[in-house]
mmCIF file of C-alpha atoms in Angstrom:
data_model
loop_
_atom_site.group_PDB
_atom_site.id
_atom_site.type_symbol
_atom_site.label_atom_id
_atom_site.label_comp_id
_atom_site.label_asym_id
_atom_site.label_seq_id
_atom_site.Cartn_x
_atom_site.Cartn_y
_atom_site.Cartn_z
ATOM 1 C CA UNK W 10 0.000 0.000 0.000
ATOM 2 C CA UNK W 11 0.814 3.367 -0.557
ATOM 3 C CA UNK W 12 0.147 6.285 0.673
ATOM 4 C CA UNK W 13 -0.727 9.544 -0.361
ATOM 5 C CA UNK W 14 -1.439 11.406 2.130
ATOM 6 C CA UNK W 15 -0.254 12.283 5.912
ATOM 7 C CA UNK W 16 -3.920 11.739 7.329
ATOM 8 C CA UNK W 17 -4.278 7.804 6.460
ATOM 9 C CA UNK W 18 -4.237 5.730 9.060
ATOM 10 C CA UNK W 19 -1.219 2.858 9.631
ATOM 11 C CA UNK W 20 -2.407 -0.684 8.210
ATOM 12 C CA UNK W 21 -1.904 -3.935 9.687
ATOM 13 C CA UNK W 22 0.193 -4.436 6.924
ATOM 14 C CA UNK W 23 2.231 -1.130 7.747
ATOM 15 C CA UNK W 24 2.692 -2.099 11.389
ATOM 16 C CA UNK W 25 3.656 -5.513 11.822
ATOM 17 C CA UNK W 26 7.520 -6.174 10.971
ATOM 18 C CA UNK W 27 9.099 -8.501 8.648
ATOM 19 C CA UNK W 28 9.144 -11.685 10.129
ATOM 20 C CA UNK W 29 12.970 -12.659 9.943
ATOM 21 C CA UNK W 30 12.551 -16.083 10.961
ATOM 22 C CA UNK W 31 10.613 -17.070 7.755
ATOM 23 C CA UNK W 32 12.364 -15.393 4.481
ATOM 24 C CA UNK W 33 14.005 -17.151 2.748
ATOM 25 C CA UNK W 34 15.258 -14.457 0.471
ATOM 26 C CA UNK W 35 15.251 -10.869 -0.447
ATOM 27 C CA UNK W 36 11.758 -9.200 -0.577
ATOM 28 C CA UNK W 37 10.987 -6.808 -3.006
ATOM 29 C CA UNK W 38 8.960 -4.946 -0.397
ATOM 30 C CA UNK W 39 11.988 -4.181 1.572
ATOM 31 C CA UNK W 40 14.202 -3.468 -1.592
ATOM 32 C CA UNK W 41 14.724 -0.220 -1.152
ATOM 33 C CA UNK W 42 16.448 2.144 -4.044
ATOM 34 C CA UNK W 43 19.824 2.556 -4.279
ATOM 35 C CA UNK W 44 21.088 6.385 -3.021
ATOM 36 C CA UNK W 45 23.166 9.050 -5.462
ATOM 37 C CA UNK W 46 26.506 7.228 -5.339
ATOM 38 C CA UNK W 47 27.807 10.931 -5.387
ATOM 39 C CA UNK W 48 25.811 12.258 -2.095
ATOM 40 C CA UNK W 49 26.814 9.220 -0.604
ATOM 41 C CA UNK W 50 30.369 9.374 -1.208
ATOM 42 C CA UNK W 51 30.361 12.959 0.598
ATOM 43 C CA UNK W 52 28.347 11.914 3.174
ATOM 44 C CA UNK W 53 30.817 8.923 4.319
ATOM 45 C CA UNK W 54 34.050 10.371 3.562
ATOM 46 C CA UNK W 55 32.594 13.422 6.451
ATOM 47 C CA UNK W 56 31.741 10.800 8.704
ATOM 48 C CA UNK W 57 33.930 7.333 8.045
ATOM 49 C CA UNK W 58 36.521 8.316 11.048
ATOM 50 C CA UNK W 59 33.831 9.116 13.456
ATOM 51 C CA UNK W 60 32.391 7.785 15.992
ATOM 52 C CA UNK W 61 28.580 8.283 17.290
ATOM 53 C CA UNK W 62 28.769 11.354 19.283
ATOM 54 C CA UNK W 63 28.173 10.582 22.662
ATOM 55 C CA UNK W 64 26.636 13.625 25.253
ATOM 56 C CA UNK W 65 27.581 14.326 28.396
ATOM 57 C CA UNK W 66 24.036 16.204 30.009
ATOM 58 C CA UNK W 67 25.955 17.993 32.165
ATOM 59 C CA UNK W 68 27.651 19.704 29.771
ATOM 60 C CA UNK W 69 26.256 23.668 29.383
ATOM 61 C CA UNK W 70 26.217 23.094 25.472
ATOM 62 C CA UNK W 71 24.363 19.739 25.638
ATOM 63 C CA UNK W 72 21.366 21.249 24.200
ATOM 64 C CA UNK W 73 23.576 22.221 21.319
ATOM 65 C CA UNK W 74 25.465 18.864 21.021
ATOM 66 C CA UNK W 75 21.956 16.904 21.005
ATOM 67 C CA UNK W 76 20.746 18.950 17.854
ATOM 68 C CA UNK W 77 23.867 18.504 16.141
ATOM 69 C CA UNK W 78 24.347 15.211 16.400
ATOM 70 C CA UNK W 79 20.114 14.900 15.040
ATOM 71 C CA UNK W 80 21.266 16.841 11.853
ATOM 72 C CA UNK W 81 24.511 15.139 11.120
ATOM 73 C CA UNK W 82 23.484 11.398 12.761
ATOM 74 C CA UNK W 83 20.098 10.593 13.352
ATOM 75 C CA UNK W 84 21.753 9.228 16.665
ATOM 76 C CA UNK W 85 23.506 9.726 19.626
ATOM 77 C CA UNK W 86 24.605 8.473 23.319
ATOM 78 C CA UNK W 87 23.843 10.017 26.287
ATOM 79 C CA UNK W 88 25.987 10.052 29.682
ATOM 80 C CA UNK W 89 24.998 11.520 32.954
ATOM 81 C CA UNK W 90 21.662 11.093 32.362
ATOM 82 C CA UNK W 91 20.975 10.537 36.006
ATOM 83 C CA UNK W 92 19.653 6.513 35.192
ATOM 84 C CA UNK W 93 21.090 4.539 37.509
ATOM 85 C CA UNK W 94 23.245 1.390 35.918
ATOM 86 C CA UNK W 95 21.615 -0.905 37.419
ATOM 87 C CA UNK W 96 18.243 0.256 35.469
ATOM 88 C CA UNK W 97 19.684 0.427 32.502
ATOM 89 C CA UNK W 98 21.234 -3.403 32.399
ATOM 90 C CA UNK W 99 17.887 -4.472 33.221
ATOM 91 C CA UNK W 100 16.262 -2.957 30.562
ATOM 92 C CA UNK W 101 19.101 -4.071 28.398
ATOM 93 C CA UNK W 102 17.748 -7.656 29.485
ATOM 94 C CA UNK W 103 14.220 -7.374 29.150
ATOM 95 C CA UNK W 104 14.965 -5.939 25.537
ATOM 96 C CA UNK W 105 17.395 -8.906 24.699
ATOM 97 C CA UNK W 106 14.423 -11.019 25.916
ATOM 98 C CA UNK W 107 11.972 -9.329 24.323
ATOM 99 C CA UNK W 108 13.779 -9.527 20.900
ATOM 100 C CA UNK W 109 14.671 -13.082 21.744
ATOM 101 C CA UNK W 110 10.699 -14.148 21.452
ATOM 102 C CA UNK W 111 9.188 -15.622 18.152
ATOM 103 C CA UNK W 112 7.849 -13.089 16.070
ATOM 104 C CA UNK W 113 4.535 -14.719 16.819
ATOM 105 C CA UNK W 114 4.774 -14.453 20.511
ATOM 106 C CA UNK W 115 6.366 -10.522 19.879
ATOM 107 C CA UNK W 116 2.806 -10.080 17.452
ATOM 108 C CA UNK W 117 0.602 -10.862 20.672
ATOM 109 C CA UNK W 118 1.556 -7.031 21.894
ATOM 110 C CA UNK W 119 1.153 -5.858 18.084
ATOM 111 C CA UNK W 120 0.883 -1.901 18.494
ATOM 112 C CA UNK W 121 -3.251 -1.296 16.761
ATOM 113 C CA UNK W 122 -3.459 0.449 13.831
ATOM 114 C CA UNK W 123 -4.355 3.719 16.036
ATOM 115 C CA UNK W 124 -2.305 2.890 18.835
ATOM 116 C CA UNK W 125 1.080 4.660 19.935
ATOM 117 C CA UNK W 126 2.613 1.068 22.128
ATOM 118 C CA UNK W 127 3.138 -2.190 21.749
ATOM 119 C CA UNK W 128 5.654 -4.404 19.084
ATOM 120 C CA UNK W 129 5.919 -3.177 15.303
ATOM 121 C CA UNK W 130 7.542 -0.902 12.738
ATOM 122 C CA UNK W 131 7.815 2.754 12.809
ATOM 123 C CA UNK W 132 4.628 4.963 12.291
ATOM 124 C CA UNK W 133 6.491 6.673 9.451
ATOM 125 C CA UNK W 134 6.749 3.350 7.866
ATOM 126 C CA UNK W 135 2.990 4.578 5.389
ATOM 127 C CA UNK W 136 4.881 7.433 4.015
ATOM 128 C CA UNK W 137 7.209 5.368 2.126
ATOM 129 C CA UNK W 138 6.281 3.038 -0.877
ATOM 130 C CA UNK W 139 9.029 0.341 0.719
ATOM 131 C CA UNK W 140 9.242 -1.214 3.929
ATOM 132 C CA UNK W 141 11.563 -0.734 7.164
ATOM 133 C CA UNK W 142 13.824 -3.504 8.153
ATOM 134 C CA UNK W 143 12.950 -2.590 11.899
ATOM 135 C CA UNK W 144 11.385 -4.065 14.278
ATOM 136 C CA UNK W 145 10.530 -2.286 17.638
ATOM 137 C CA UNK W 146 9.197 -2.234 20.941
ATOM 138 C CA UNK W 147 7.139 1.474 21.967
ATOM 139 C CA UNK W 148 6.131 1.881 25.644
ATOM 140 C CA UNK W 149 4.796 4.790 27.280
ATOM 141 C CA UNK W 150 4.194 4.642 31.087
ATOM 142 C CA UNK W 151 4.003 1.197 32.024
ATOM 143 C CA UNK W 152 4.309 -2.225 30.377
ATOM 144 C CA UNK W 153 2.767 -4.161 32.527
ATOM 145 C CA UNK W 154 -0.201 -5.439 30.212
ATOM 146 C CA UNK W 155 1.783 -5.937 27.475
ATOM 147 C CA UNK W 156 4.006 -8.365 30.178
ATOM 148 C CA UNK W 157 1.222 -9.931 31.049
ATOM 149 C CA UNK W 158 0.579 -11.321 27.677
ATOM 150 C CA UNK W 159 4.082 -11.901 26.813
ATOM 151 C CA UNK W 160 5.053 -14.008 29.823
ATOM 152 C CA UNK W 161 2.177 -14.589 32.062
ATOM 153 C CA UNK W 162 3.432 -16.350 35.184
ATOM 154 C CA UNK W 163 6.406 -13.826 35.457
ATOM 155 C CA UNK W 164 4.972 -10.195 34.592
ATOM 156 C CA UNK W 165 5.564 -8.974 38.298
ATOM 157 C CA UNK W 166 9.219 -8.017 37.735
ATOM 158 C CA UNK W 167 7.555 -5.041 36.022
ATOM 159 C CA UNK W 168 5.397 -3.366 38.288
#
């Protein structure tokens, strides 16, 4: 499907990822066209030697540093967020485990077509005439139901 316009709604077919575990080959609806060979060649001779800036919060210019690193990136790392390490290497886990799933199990929290959570590809997937190779994960507030469903008898490790 394609779409046209901003105001259609996400399809089934728009949220739920590629399931990895069952190609056997390439699909054409992930073939995506190949970029200006020139542009490209700019764009990675800039940034071949770098590395993925990484932010310190602390820093007075980290405002600065975040919005650079959206324009040239797309991506960066934060430090001294104020999350304590412990936090984050559980969520690490819960994500590996998460991932680990089936995509059949993962397509039991499938995010609905006019939802904002749950398992699935990115809502800007409809404005593009190819699909993402992405799969992800969006929670807002708590996760709890979605835990529920995905492991029943051991969804209390996330209240």
């Amino acid at each position: 499907m394609t779409t046209n316009s901003k105001n259609d709604l996400l399809t089934d077919d728009h949220i739920t990822p590629i399931d990895f575990e069952s190609i056997d080959g390439f699909p054409e609806s992930h073939s995506w066209p190949q970029f200006d060979e020139s542009l490209n060649k700019i764009q990675t001779r800039d940034l071949k030697d770098s590395l993925i800036p990484v932010i310190d919060l602390v820093s007075p210019n980290a405002k600065t540093l975040i919005s650079q690193a959206c324009e040239t990136w797309g991506v960066f790392q934060v430090v001294n967020h104020g999350v304590p390490f412990e936090l984050v290497k559980k969520v690490e886990s819960e994500s590996r485990r998460l991932f680990a799933l089936t995509t059949h199990e993962k397509c039991k929290v499938l995010r609905s077509v006019d939802g904002a959570t749950g398992y699935g590809s990115p809502k800007l997937s409809p404005f593009f005439d190819k699909r993402m190779w992405h799969e992800g994960f969006t929670i807002m507030g708590s996760c709890v139901d979605d835990a529920k469903v995905l492991w029943p008898h051991e969804y209390q490790r996330f209240w």
